[in-house]
Coordinates of C-alpha atoms in Angstrom, one line a residue:
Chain A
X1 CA -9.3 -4.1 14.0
X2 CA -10.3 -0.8 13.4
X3 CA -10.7 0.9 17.2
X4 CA -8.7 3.9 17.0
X5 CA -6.7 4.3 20.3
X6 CA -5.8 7.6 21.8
X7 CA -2.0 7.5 20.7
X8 CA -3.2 6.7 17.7
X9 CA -6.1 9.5 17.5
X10 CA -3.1 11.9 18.4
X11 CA -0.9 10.7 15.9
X12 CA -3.7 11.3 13.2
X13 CA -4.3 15.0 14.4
X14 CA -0.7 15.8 14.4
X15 CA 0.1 14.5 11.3
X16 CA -3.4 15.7 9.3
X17 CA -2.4 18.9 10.8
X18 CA 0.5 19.2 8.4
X19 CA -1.0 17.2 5.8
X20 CA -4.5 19.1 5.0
X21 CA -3.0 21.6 3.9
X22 CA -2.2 19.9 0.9
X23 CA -5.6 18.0 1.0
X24 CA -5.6 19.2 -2.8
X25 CA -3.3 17.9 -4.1
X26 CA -3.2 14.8 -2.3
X27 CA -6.4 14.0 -3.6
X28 CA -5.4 14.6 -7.3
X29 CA -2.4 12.5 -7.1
X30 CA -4.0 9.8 -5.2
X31 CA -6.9 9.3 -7.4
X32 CA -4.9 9.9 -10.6
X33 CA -3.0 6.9 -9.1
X34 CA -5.6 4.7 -8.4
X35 CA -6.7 5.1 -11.5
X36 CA -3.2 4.2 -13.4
X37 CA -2.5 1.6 -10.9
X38 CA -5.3 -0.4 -10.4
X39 CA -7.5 0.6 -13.7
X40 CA -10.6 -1.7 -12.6
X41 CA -11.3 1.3 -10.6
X42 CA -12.2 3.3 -13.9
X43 CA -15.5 1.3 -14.1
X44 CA -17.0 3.6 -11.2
X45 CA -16.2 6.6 -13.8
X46 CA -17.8 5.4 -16.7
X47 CA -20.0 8.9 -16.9
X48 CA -17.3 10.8 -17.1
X49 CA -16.2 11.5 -21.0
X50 CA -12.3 11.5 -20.0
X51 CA -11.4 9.0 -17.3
X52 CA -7.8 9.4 -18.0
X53 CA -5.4 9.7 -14.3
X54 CA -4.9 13.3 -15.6
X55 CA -8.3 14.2 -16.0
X56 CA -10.1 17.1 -15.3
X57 CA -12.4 15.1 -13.7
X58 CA -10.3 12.8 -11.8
X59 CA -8.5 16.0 -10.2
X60 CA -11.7 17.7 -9.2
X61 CA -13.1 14.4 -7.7
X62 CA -9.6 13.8 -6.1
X63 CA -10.1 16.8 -4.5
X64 CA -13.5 16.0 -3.2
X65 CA -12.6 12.9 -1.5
X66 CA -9.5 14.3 0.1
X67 CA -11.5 17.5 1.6
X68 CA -14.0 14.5 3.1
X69 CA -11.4 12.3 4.4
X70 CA -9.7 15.6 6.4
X71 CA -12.9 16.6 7.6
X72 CA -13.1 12.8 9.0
X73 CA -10.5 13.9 11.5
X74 CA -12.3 16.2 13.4
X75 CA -15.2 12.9 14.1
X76 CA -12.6 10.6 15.1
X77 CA -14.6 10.2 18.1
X78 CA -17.9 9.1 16.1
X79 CA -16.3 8.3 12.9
X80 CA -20.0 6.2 12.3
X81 CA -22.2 8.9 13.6
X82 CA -20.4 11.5 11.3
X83 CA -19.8 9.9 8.0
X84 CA -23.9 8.6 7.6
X85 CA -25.1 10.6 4.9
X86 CA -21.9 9.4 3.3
X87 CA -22.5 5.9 4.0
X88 CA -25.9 6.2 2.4
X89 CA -24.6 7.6 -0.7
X90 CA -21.8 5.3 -1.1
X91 CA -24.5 2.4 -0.4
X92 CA -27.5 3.4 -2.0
X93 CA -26.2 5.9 -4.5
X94 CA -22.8 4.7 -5.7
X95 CA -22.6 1.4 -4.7
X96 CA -18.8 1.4 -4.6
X97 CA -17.6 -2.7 -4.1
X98 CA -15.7 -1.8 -0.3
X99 CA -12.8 -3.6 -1.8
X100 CA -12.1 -0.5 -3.8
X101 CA -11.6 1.5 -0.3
X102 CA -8.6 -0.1 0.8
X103 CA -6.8 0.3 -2.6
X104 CA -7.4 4.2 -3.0
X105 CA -6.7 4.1 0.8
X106 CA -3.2 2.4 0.1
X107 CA -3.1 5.2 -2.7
X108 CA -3.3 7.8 -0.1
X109 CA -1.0 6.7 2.2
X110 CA 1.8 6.1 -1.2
X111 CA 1.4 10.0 -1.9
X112 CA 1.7 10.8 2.0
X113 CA 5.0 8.7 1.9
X114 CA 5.9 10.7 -1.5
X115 CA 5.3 14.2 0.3
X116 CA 6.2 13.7 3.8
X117 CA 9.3 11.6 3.9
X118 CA 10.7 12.4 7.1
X119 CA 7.4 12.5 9.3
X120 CA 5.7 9.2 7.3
X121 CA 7.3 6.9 9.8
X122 CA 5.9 3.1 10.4
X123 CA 4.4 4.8 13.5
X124 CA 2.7 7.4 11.7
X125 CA 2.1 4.9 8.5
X126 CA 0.1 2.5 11.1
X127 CA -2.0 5.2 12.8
X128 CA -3.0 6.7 9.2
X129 CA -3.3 3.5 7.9
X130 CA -6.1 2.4 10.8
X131 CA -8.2 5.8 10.5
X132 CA -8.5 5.2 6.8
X133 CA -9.5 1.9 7.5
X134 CA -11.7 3.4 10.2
X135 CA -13.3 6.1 7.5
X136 CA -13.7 3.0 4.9
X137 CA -15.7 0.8 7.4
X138 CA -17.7 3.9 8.4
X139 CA -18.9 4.4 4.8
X140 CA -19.3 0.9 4.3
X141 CA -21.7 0.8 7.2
X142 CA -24.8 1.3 5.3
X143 CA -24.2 -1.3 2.7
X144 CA -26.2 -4.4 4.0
Chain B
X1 CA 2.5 -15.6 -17.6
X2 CA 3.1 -11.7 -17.4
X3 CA 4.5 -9.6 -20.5
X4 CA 6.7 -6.6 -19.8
X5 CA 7.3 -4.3 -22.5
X6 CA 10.8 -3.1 -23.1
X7 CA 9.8 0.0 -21.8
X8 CA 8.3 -1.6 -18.6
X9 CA 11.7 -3.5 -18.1
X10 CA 12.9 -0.1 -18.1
X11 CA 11.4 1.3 -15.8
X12 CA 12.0 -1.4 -12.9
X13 CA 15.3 -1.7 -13.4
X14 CA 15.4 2.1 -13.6
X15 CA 13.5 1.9 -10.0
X16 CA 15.6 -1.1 -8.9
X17 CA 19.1 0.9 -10.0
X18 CA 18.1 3.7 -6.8
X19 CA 17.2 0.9 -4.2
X20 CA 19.9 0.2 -1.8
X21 CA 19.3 -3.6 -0.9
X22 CA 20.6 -3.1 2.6
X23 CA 18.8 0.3 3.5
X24 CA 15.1 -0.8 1.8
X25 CA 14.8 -4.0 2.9
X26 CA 15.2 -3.4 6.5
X27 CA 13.0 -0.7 6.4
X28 CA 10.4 -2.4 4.7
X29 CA 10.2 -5.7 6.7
X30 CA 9.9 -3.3 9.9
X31 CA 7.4 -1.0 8.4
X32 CA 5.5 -4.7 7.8
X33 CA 5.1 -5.6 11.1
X34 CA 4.3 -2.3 12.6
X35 CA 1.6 -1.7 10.0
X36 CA 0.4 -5.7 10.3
X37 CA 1.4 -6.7 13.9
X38 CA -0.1 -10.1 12.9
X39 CA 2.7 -10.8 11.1
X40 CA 4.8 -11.1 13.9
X41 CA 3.6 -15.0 14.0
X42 CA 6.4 -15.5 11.6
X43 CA 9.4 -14.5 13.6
X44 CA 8.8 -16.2 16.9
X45 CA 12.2 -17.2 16.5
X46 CA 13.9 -13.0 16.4
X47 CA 13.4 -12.3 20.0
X48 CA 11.6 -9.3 20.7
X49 CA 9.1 -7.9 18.3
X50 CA 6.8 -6.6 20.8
X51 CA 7.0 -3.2 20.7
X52 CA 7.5 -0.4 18.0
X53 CA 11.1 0.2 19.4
X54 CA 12.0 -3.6 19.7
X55 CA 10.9 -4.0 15.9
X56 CA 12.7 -1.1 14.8
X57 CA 15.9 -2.1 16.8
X58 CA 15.8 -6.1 16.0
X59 CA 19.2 -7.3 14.1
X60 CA 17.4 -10.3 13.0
X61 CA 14.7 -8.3 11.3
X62 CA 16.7 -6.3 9.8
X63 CA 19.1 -8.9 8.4
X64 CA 16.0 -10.9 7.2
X65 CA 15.0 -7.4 5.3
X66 CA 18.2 -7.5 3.8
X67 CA 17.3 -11.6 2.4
X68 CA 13.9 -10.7 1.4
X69 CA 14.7 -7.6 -0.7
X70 CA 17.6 -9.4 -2.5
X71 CA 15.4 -11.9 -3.9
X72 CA 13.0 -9.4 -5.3
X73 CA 16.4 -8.4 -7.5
X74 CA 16.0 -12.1 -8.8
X75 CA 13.3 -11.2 -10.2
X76 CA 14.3 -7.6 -11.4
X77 CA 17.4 -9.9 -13.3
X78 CA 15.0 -12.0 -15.0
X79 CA 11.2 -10.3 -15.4
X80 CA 10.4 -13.0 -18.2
X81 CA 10.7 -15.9 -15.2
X82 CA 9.4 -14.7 -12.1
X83 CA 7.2 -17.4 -11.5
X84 CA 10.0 -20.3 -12.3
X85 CA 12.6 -17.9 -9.9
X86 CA 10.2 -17.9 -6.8
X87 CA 8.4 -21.8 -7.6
X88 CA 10.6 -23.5 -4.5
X89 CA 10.8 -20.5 -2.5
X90 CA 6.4 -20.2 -2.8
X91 CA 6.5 -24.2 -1.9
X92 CA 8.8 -23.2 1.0
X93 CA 6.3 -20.2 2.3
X94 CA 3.4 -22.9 1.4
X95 CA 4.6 -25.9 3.1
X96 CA 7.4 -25.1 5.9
X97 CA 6.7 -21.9 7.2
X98 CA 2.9 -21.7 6.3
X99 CA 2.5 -18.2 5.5
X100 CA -0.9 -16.6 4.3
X101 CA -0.2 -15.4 0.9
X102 CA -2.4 -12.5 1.7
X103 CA 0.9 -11.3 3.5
X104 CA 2.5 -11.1 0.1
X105 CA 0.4 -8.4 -0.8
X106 CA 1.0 -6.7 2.3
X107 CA 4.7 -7.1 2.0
X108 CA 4.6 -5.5 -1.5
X109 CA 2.4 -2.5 -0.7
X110 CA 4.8 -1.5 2.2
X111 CA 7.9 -2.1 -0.3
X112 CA 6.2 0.0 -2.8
X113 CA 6.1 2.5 -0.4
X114 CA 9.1 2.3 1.7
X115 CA 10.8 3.2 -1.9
X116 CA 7.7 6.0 -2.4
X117 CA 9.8 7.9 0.8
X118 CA 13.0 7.5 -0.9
X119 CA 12.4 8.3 -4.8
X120 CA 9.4 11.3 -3.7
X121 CA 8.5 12.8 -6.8
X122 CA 10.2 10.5 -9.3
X123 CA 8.0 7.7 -8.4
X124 CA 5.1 9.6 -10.2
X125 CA 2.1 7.4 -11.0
X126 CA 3.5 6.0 -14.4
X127 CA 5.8 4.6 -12.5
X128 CA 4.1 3.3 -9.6
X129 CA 2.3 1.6 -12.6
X130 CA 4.6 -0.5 -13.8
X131 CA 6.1 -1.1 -10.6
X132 CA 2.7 -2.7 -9.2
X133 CA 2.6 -4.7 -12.1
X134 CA 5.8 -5.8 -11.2
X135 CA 5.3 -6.6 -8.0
X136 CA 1.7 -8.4 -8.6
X137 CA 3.7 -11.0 -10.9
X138 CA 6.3 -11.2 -7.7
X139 CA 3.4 -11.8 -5.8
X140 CA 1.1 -14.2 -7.9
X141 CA 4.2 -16.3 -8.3
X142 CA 4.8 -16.4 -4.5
X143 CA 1.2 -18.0 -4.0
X144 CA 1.4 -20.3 -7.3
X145 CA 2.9 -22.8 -5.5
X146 CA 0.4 -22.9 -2.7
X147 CA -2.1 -26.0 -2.4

């Protein structure tokens, strides 16, 4: 389900190309979103003192996540290999439930559509949609 | 059975008021089953769906867009009765066409997001809020029927 193919490995380059450069703020908004939208997710922030979608915190850590799913690009080849200390974190560490992946990854992919109109076709929406399934089962791959 | 607020009812119809039926629906159905190919199971009966062009280009999958986002404004019309307003059409998706209700979910997330392109920066994450509770109550009653 997840094998990335190379149309769709060029697809991810091209697009991520234009994208990381807002990595910032893609990350804020997409967390800040998760966080409104699907507030079971809060339980993973329970240390922080304001867990509020506008957060200091949730902006910082937005920012965070989205800098580590850009650098995923350039290990699209060994998306396993290249994500391992983050898998052992998110298993041992954090223990994030998997299911949460797919809904900050839908998150993601809502601010791409917000930000790139034009370029977030179905083709591009499929490809993107894929690697961030691909990056979610790479740091789930430590979990059991 | 799900509560909306007056301000909730608000902002879905306020949503609802900058969707054009005929351009979203379309779009949304295709983005579906490029995103899900899997999906294609339920429209043997369309013709081609087997590329990305012959999805994007199918009259039928369009036109069925065009159904399928009109009934979410059944809902939108009457938020305190969404699951009376979809009860026969879940028993139709249950028992005739036997559809996963999974694909509800899927259907909803590229309809959220399919109107994220169009509304950009007004659909900030209040409002994407609401909206996904919204749609969750379209959903759940979409499955309610199912045995």
């Amino acid at each position: 389900m997840t094998s990335l193919t190379p149309r769709d490995k060029d697809t991810i380059k091209a697009f991520m190309a234009k994208a990381s450069v807002y990595a910032e703020e893609i990350g804020k908004d997409a967390l800040c979103r998760m966080i409104a939208v699907y507030p079971q997710t809060k339980t993973y922030f329970s240390h922080w003192k304001d867990v509020s979608p506008t957060s200091g915190h949730v902006k910082k850590h937005g920012i965070t996540i989205m800098n580590a799913v850009a650098d995923a690009v350039s290990k699209l080849d060994d998306l396993k290999g290249g994500l391992l200390s983050l898998s052992e974190l998110h298993a041992f560490t954090l223990r994030v439930d998997p299911a949460n992946f797919k809904i900050l990854s839908h998150n993601i992919l809502v601010v791409m559509a917000i930000l790139f109109p034009e370029e977030f076709t179905p083709e591009v929406h499929v490809s993107m949609d894929k690697f961030l399934a691909a990056v979610a089962l790479s740091l789930a791959e430590k979990y059991r | 059975m799900v509560k909306f607020t007056e301000q909730e009812r608000d902002v879905v119809r306020a949503v609802w008021e900058k969707v054009d039926v005929d351009e979203i629906g379309p779009e949304a159905l295709i983005r579906v089953l490029i995103t899900y190919p899997w999906t294609e199971r339920y429209f043997g009966k369309f013709g081609d769906l087997f590329s990305i062009s012959a999805v994007s280009t199918n009259a039928k999958l369009a036109e069925h867009g065009k159904v399928v986002l009109r009934s979410l404004g059944r809902a939108v019309e009457d938020m305190d009765n969404i699951k009376k307003t979809y009860a026969e059409l879940s028993r139709l998706h249950c028992e005739k066409i036997h559809v996963d209700p999974d694909n509800f979910r899927l259907l909803a997330d590229c309809i959220t997001i399919t109107i994220a392109c169009k509304l950009k920066s007004t659909f900030n994450s209040n409002v994407q809020a609401t909206w996904q509770k919204f749609l969750t109550a379209v959903v759940e009653a979409m499955t309610s029927q199912y045995n």
